[in-house]
Coordinates of C-alpha atoms and ligand atoms in Angstrom, one line a residue:
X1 CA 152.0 74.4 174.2
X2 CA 153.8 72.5 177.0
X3 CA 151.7 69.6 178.7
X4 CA 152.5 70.8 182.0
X5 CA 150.8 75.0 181.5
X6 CA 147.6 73.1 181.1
X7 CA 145.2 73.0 183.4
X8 CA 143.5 69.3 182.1
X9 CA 139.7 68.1 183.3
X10 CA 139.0 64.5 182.0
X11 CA 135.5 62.9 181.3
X12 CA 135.8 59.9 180.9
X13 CA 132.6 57.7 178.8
X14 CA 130.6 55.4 180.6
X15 CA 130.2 52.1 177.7
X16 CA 127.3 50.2 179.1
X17 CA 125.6 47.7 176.4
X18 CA 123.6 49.8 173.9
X19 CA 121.4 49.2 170.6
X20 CA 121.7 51.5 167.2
X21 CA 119.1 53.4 167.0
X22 CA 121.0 56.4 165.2
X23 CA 122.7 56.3 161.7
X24 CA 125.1 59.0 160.9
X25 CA 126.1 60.0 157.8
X26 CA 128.9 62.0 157.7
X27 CA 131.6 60.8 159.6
X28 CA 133.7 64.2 159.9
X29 CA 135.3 66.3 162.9
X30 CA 132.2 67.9 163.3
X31 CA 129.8 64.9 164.2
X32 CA 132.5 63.1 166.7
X33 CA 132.5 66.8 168.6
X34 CA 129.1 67.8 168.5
X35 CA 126.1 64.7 167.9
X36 CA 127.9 62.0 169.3
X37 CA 129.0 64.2 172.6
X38 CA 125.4 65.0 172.9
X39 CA 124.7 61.5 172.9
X40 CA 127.3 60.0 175.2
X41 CA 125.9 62.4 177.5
X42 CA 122.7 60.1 177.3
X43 CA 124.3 57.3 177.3
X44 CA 126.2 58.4 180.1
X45 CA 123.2 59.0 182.3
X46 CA 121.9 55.2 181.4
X47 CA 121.5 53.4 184.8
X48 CA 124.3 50.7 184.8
X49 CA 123.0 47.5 183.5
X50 CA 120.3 49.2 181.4
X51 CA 120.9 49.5 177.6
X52 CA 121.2 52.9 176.0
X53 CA 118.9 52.5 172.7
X54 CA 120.9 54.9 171.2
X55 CA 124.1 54.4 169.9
X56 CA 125.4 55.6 167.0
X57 CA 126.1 53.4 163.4
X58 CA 128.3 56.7 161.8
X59 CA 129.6 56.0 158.3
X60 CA 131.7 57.8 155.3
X61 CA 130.3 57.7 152.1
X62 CA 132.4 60.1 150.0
X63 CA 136.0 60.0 152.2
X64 CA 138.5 59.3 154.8
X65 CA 138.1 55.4 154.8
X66 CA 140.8 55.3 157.2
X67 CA 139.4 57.1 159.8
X68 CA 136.9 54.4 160.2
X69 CA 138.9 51.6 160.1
X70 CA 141.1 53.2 162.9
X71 CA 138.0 53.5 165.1
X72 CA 136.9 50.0 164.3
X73 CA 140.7 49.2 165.7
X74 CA 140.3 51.7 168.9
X75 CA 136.7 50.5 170.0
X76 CA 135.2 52.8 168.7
X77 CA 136.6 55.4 171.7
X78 CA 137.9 58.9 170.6
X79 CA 138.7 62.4 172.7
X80 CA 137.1 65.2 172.0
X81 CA 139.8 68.2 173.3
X82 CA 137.4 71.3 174.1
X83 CA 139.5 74.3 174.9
X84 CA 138.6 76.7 176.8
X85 CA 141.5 78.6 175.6
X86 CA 145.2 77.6 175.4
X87 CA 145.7 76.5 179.1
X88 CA 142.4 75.2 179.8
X89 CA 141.3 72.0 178.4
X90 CA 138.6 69.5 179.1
X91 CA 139.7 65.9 177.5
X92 CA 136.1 63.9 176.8
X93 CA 136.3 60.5 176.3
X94 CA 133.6 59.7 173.6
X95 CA 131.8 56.1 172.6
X96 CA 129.1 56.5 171.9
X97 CA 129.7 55.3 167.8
X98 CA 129.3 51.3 168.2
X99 CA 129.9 50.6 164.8
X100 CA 132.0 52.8 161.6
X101 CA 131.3 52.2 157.9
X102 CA 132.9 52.7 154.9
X103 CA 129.9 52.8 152.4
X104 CA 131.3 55.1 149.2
X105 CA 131.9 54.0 145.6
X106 CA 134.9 52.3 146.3
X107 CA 134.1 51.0 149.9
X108 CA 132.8 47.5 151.2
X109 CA 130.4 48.4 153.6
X110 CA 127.5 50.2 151.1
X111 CA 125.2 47.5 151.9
X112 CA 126.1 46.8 155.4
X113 CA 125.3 50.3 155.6
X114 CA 121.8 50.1 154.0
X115 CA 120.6 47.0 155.8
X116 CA 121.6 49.6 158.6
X117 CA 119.6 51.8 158.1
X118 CA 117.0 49.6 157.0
X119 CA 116.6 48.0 160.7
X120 CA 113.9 49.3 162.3
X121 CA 115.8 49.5 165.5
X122 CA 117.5 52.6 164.0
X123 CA 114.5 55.1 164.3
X124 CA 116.7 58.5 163.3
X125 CA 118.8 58.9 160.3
X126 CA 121.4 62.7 161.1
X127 CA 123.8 63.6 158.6
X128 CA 126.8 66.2 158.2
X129 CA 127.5 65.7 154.7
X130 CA 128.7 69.3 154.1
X131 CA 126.4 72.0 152.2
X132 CA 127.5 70.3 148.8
X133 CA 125.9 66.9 150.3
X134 CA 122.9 67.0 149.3
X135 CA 123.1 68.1 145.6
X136 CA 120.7 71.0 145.6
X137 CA 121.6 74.3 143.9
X138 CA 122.0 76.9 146.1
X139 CA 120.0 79.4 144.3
X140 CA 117.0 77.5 143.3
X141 CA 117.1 74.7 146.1
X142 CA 116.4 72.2 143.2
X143 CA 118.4 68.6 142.7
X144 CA 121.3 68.7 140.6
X145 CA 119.9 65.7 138.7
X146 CA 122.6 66.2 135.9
X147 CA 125.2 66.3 138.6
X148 CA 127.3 62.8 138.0
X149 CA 127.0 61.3 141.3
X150 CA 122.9 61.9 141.3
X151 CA 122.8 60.5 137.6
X152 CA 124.6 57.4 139.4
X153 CA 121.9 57.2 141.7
X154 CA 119.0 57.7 139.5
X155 CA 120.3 54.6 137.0
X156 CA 121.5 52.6 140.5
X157 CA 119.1 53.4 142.8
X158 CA 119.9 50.0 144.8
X159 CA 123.5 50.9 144.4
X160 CA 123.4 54.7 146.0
X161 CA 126.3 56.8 146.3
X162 CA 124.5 60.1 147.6
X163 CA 122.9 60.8 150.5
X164 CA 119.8 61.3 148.9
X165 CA 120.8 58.1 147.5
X166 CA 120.8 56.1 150.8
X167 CA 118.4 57.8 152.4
X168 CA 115.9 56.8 149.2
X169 CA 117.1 53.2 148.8
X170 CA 116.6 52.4 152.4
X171 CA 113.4 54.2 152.8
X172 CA 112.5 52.0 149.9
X173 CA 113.2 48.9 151.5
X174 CA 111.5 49.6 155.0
X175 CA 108.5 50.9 152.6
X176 CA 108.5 47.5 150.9
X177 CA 109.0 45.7 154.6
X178 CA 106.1 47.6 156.2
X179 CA 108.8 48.9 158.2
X180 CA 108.2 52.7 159.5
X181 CA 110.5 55.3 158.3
X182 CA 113.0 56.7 160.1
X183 CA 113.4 60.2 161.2
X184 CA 115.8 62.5 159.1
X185 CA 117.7 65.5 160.9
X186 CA 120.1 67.3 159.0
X187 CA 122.7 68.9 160.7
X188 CA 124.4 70.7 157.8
X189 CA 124.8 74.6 158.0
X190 CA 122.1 75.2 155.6
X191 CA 118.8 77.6 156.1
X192 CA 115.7 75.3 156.7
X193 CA 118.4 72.2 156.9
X194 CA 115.3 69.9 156.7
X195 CA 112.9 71.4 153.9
X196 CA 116.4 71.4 151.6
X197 CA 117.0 67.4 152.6
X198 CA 113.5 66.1 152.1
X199 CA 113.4 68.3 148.8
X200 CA 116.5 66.4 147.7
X201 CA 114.9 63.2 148.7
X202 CA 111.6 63.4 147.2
X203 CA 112.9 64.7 144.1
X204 CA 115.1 61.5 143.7
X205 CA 112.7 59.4 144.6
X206 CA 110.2 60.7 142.0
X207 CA 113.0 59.6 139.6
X208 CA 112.4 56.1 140.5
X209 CA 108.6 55.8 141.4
X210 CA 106.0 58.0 142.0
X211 CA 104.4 56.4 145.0
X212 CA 107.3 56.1 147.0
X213 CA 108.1 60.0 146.1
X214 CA 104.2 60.4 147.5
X215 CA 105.2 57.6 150.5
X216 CA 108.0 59.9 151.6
X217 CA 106.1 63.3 151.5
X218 CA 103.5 61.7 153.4
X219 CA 105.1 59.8 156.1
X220 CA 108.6 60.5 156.5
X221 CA 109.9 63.1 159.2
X222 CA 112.7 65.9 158.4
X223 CA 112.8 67.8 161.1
X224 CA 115.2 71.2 160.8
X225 CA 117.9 72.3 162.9
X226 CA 120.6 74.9 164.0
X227 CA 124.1 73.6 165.0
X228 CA 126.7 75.1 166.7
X229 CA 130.3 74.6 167.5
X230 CA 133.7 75.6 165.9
X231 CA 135.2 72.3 165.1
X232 CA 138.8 73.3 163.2
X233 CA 140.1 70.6 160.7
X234 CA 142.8 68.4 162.6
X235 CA 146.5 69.1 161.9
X236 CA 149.3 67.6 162.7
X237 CA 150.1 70.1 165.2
X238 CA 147.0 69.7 166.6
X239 CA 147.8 66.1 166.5
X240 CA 151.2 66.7 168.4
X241 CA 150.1 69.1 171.0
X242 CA 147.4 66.6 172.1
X243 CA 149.6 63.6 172.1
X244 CA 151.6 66.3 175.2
X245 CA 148.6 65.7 176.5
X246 CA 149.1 62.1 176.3
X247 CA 145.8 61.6 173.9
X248 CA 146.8 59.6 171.0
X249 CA 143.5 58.1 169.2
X250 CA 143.2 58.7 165.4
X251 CA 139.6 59.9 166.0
X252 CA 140.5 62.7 168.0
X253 CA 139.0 66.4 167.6
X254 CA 140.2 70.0 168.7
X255 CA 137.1 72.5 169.3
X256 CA 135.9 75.3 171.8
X257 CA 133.9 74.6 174.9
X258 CA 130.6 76.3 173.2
X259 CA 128.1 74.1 171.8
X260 CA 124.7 74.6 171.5
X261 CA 122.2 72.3 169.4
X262 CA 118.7 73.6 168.9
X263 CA 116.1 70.7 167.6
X264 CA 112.6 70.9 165.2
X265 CA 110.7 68.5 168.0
X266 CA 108.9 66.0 165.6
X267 CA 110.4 62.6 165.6
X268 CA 107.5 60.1 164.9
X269 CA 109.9 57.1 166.0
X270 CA 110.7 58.8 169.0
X271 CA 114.0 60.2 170.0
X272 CA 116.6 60.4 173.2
X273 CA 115.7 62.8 175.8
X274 CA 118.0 65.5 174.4
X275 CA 116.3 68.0 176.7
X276 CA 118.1 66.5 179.4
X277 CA 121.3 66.7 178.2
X278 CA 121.4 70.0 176.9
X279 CA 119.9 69.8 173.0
X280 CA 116.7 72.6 173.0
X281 CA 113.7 71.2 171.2
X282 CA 111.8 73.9 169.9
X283 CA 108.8 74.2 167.1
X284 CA 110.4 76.4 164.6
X285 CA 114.3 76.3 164.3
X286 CA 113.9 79.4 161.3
X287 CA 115.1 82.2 164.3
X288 CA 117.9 80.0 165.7
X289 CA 119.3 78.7 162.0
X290 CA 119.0 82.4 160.5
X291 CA 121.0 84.1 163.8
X292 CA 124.0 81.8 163.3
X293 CA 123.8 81.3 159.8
X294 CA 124.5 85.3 159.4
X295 CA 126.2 86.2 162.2
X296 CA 128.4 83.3 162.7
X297 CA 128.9 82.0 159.5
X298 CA 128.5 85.3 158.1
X299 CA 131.1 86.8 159.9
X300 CA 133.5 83.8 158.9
X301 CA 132.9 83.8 155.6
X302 CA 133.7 87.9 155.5
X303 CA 137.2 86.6 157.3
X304 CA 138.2 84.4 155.5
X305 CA 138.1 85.5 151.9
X306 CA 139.1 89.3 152.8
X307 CA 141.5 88.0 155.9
X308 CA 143.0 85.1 153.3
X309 CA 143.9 87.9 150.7
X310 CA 145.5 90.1 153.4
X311 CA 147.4 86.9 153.9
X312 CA 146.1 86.2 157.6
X313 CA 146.2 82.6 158.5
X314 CA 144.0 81.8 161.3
X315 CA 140.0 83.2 162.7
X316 CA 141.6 84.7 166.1
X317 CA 144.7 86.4 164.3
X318 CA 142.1 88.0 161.9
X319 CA 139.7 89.6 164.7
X320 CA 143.0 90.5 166.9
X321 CA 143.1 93.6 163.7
X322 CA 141.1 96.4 164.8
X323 CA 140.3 97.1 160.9
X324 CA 138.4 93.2 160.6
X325 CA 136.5 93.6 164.1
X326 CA 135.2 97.1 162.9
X327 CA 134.2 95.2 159.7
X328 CA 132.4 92.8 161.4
X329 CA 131.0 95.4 163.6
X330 CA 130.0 97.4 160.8
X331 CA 128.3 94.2 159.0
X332 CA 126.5 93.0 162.0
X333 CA 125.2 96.5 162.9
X334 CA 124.6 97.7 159.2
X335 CA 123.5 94.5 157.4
X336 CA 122.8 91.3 159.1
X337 CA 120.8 92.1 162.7
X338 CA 118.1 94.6 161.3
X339 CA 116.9 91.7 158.5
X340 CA 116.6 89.3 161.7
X341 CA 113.7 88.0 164.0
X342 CA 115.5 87.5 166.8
X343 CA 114.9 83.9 169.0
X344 CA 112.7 84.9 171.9
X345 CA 114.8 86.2 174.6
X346 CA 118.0 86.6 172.3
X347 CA 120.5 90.4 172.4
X348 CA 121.9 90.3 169.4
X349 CA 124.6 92.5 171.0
X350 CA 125.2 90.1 173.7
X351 CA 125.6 87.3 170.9
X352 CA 127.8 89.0 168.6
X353 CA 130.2 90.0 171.9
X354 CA 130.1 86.2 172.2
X355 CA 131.3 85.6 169.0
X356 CA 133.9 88.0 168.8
X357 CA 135.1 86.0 171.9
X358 CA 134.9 82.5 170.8
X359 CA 136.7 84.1 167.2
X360 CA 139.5 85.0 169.1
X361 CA 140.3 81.7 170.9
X362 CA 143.7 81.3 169.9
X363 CA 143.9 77.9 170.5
X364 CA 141.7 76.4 168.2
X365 CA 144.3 77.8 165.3
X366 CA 140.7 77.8 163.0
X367 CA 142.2 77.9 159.3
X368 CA 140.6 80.7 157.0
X369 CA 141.5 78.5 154.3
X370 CA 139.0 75.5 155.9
X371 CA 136.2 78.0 156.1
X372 CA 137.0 79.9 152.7
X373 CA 136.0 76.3 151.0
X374 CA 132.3 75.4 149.2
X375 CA 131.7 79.3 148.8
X376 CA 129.0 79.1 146.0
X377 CA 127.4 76.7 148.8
X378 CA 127.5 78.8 151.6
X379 CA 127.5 82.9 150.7
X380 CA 123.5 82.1 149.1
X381 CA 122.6 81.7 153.1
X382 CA 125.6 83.7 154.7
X383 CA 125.3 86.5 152.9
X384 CA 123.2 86.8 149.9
X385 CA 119.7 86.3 151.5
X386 CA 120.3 88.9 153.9
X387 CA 121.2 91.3 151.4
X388 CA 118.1 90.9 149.2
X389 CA 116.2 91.8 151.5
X390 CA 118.4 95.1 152.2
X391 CA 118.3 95.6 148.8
X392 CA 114.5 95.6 148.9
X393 CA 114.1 97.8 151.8
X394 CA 117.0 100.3 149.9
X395 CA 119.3 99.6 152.2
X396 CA 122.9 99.9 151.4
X397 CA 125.1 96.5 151.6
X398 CA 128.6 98.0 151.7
X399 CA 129.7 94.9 153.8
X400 CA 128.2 92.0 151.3
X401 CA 129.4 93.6 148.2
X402 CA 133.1 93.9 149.7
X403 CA 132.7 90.1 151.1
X404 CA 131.7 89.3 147.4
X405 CA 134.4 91.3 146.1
X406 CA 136.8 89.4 148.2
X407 CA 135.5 85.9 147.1
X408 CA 135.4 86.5 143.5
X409 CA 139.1 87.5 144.3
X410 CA 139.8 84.6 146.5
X411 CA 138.7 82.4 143.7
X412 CA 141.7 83.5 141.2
X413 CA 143.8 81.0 143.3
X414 CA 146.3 83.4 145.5
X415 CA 146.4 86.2 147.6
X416 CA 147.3 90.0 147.2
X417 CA 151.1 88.9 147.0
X418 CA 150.7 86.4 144.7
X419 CA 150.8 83.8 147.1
X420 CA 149.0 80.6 146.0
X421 CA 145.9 78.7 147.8
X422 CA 143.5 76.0 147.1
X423 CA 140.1 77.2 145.3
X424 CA 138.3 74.0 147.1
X425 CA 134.8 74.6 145.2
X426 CA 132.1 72.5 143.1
X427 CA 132.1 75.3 140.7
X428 CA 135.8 76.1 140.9
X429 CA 136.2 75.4 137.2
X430 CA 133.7 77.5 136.5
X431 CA 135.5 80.4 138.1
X432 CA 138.5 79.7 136.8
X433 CA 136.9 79.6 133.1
X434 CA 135.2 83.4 134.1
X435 CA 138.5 84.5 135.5
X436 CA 140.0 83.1 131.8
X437 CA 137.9 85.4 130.2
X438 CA 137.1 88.4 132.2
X439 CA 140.2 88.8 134.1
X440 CA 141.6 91.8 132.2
X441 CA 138.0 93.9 132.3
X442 CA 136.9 94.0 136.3
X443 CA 133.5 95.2 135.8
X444 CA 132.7 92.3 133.0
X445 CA 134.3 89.8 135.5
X446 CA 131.9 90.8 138.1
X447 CA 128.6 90.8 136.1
X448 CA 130.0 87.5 134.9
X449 CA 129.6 86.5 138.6
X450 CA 126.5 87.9 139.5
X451 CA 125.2 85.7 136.4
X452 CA 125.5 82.3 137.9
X453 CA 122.4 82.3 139.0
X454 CA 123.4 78.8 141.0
X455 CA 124.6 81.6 143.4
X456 CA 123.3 84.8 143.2
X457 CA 119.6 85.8 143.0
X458 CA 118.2 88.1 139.6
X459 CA 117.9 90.9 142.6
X460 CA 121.1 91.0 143.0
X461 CA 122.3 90.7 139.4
X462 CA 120.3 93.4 138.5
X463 CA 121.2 95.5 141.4
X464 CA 123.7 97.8 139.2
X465 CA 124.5 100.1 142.3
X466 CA 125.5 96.3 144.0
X467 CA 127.5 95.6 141.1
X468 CA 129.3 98.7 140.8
X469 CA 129.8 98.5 144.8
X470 CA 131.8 95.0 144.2
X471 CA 133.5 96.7 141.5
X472 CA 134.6 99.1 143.7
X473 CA 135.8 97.1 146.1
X474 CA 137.5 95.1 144.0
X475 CA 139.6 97.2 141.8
X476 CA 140.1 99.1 145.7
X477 CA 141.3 95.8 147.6
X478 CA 143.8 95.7 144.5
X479 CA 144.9 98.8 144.8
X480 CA 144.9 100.0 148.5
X481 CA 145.0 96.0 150.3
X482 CA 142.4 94.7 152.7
X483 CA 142.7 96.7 155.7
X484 CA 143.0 100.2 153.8
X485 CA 140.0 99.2 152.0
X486 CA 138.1 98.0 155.0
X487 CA 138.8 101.7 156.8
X488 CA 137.6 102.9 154.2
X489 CA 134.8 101.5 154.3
X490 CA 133.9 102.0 158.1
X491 CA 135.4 105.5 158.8
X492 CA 132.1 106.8 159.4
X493 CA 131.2 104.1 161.4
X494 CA 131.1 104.2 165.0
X495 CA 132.4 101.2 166.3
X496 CA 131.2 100.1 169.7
X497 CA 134.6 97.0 170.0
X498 CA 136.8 98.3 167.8
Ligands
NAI1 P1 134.9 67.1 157.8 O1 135.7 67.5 156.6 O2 135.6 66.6 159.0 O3 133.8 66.0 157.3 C1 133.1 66.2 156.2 C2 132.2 65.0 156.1 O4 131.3 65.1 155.0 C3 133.0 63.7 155.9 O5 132.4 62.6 156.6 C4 132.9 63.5 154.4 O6 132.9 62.1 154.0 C5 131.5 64.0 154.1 N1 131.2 64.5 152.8 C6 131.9 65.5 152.1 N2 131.4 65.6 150.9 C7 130.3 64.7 150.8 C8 129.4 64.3 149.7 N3 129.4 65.0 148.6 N4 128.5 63.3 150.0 C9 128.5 62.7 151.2 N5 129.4 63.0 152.2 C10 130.3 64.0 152.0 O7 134.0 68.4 158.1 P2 133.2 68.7 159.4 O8 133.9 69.6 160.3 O9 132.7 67.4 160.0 O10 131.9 69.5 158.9 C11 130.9 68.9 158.1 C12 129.7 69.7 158.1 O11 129.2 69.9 159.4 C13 130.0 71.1 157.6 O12 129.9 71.2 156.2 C14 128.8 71.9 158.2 O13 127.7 71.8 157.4 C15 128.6 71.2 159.5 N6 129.2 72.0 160.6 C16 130.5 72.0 160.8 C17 131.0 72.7 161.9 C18 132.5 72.9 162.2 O14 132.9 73.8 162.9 N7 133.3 72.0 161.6 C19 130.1 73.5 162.8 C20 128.7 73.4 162.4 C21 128.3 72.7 161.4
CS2_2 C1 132.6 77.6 159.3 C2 131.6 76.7 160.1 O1 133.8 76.1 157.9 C3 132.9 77.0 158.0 O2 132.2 77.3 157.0 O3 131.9 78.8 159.2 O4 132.0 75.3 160.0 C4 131.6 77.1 161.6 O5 132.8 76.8 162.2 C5 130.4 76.5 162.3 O6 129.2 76.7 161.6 C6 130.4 77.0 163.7 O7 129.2 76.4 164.4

């Protein structure tokens, strides 16, 4: 895209003095674009001279050590490039990080890190650690306490590597200061985000002692919440269509204009006025989380295992095919909006005609292939909850058990032609061990799915006509391709966008 097509706005950040009183964990593309603009926003708004009492400590803890050292170069200052679409681009200057750590295994900054977030000027502890994060199955919701990286933690509790990890150890050591606690918001795209990260906390904890486990439950905050904004990986074209623009820092992020952030209001500690700068505080997130979590993510997830096999590259090239948008259509209408309770005042109609919009904004370039990642963590909430319940109400799931079909497929490694890709998963060996073993007999390969109950709930495993569905699918996907299959699968559908 040539500099000079693009209409540019720039916002640049007002850096008055400011404390820490937010940690972030997670230092990804996601947090610069979404927490941290929330937050220079308030910072923004700080009467010069006064000093904002919230800026951010954000630190890695698993990867991308560089990242942090190339803020700690720049300032701490970074652009965020919202676009509108591909002429229309606001340029935000964000600083609202005032110090980046490198805390993981191999890293210096672990204890710099804890005595962090042991300071009881930092009153709120967020993360964006990615559904994996936090060690919990996805079936169960129980801590992986045999995974590795928790064992670590459970023999090294003052030497964490986990989230969990750090969040224990430095609740420890504010307990043992008769320091308060801090607040803990999640801001992972999980269902009940905060219920899942206080169960993985107190279930650490109880591996070390008993009455801090009781001191957390008791005193310690973890409020839920629903984010919102597509935040693509960075590529080097992004990288070289922004530095057209003449923005350069390492730090930088690509995402849409949208952005919403709704809020569980129960911070202790206190909190910024996030009202005022656009964040809704609410008493139960539960409507909010489950509306995105299976329409939005629901929707993605459908696109990028079926629209990867079909050999589709990017979100907007996907929904510009009449045969995916009736899919969605089909899945939205069929499957996902009658097991909702909408938020007050929300059309689900009106909100998947937004999403069909913000899908086809061609100039995020969203890779499938970065959605398509973490499956077994994110098709329990995308779609699998959803279609118990259909299943329990008798309710045919058409959609789900072609989206399943398409991610056991996605996960032999390449696409209908035979074209490789990544299986980025925690349980990718596991897959490739089924596929090993069942490849040749489709039905056993598929009830060897449904069997990893880490996944997929006994109501669904014992769901033969659910099973025989993906079987279907699958052996029709193989046969026919994506689209064919999809049409198929609609025809009698009437679509009201196709
Ligand atoms: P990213 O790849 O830019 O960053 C991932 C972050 O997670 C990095 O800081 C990495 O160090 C950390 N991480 C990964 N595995 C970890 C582990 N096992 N323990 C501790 N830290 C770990 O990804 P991005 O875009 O920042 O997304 C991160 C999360 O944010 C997503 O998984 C999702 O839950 C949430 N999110 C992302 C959106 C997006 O469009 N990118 C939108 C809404 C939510
Ligand atoms: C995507 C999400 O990568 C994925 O799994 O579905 O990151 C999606 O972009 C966000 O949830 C949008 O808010």
């Amino acid at each position: 895209m040539a500099a000079a097509d693009t209409h540019i706005e720039r916002e640049p950040s007002r850096r008055g003095p400011s404390g820490i009183g937010i940690v972030h964990l997670g230092l990804g593309a996601f947090h610069r674009a979404h927490q941290a603009v929330y937050l220079q926003r308030s910072i923004n708004r700080t009467p010069t001279g006064e000093e904002s009492e919230w800026g951010l400590c954000s630190a890695n803890i698993r990867s991308n050590r560089t990242l942090v050292d190339q803020l700690r170069d720049g300032d701490y200052r970074y652009h965020v490039a919202e676009f509108s679409d591909s002429e229309h681009v606001t340029l935000r200057e964000v600083s609202a990080i005032r110090e980046a750590l490198y805390a993981g295994p191999d890293g210096p900054d672990r204890e710099a890190l804890l005595a962090r977030m042991s300071n009881p000027e930092v009153r709120i502890v967020t993360l964006t650690v990615t559904e994996k994060g936090y060690f919990l199955s996805p079936g169960s919701g129980e801590l992986l306490s045999d995974a590795a990286p928790i064992a670590h933690d459970i023999a090294h509790p003052e030497s964490p590597d986990t989230a969990p990890g750090m969040l224990v150890e430095a609740l420890a050591r504010r307990r043992a200061a008769g320091i308060a606690p801090f607040t803990v918001l999640c801001c992972d795209n999980m269902p009940h985000n905060g219920q899942r990260t206080r169960r993985a906390v107190v279930s650490l904890a109880r591996h070390r002692d008993e009455a801090l486990a009781e001191w957390i439950e008791a005193s310690v905050a973890f409020p839920s919440s629903m984010v919102d904004r597509i935040v693509p990986a960075m590529t080097d074209a992004d990288r070289q269509r922004l530095a057209a623009l003449g923005v350069g820092d390492p730090g930088a992020v690509v995402c849409e204009t949208f952005s919403q952030w709704v809020v569980e209001d129960d911070f202790p500690q206190g909190r910024p006025d996030w009202e005022t700068d656009g964040v809704e505080m609410v008493a139960d997130v539960a409507p909010f989380e489950t509306m995105k979590l299976r329409l939005l993510n629901g929707a993605h997830s459908l696109l990028a295992y079926l629209g990867a096999l079909a050999g589709i590259e990017t979100v907007d090239a996907a929904v510009a095919r009449p045969a995916f948008r009736q899919l969605l259509q089909h899945y939205w209408q069929q499957e996902a909006i009658p097991t909702l309770s909408l938020p007050d005042g929300a059309d689900a109609g009106t909100y998947t005609d937004s999403l069909l919009a913000r899908f086809g904004n061609d100039s995020l370039h969203h890779r499938l292939q970065q959605i398509a990642m973490d499956g077994s963590q994110k098709i329990p909430q995308r779609w699998l909850a959803g279609g118990v319940e259909r299943l329990t109400a008798d309710d045919a799931i058409s959609a789900t058990a072609l989206g399943v079909a398409g991610w056991i497929r996605y996960t032999v490694g390449t696409d209908l032609d035979g074209q490789p890709h990544p299986v980025d998963d925690p349980m990718a060996e596991t897959f490739a061990a089924l596929h090993r073993r069942h490849g040749g007999d489709r039905a056993a390969l598929v009830d060897a799915f449904l069997a990893l109950d880490a996944v997929f709930p006994a109501t669904l495993r014992d769901d033969r006509l659910f099973a025989q569905q993906i079987v279907d699918a699958l052996m029709q996907l193989e046969s026919g391709g994506v689209e064919a299959t999809i049409t198929a699968l609609t025809l009698n559908f009437s679509d009201r966008d196709a």
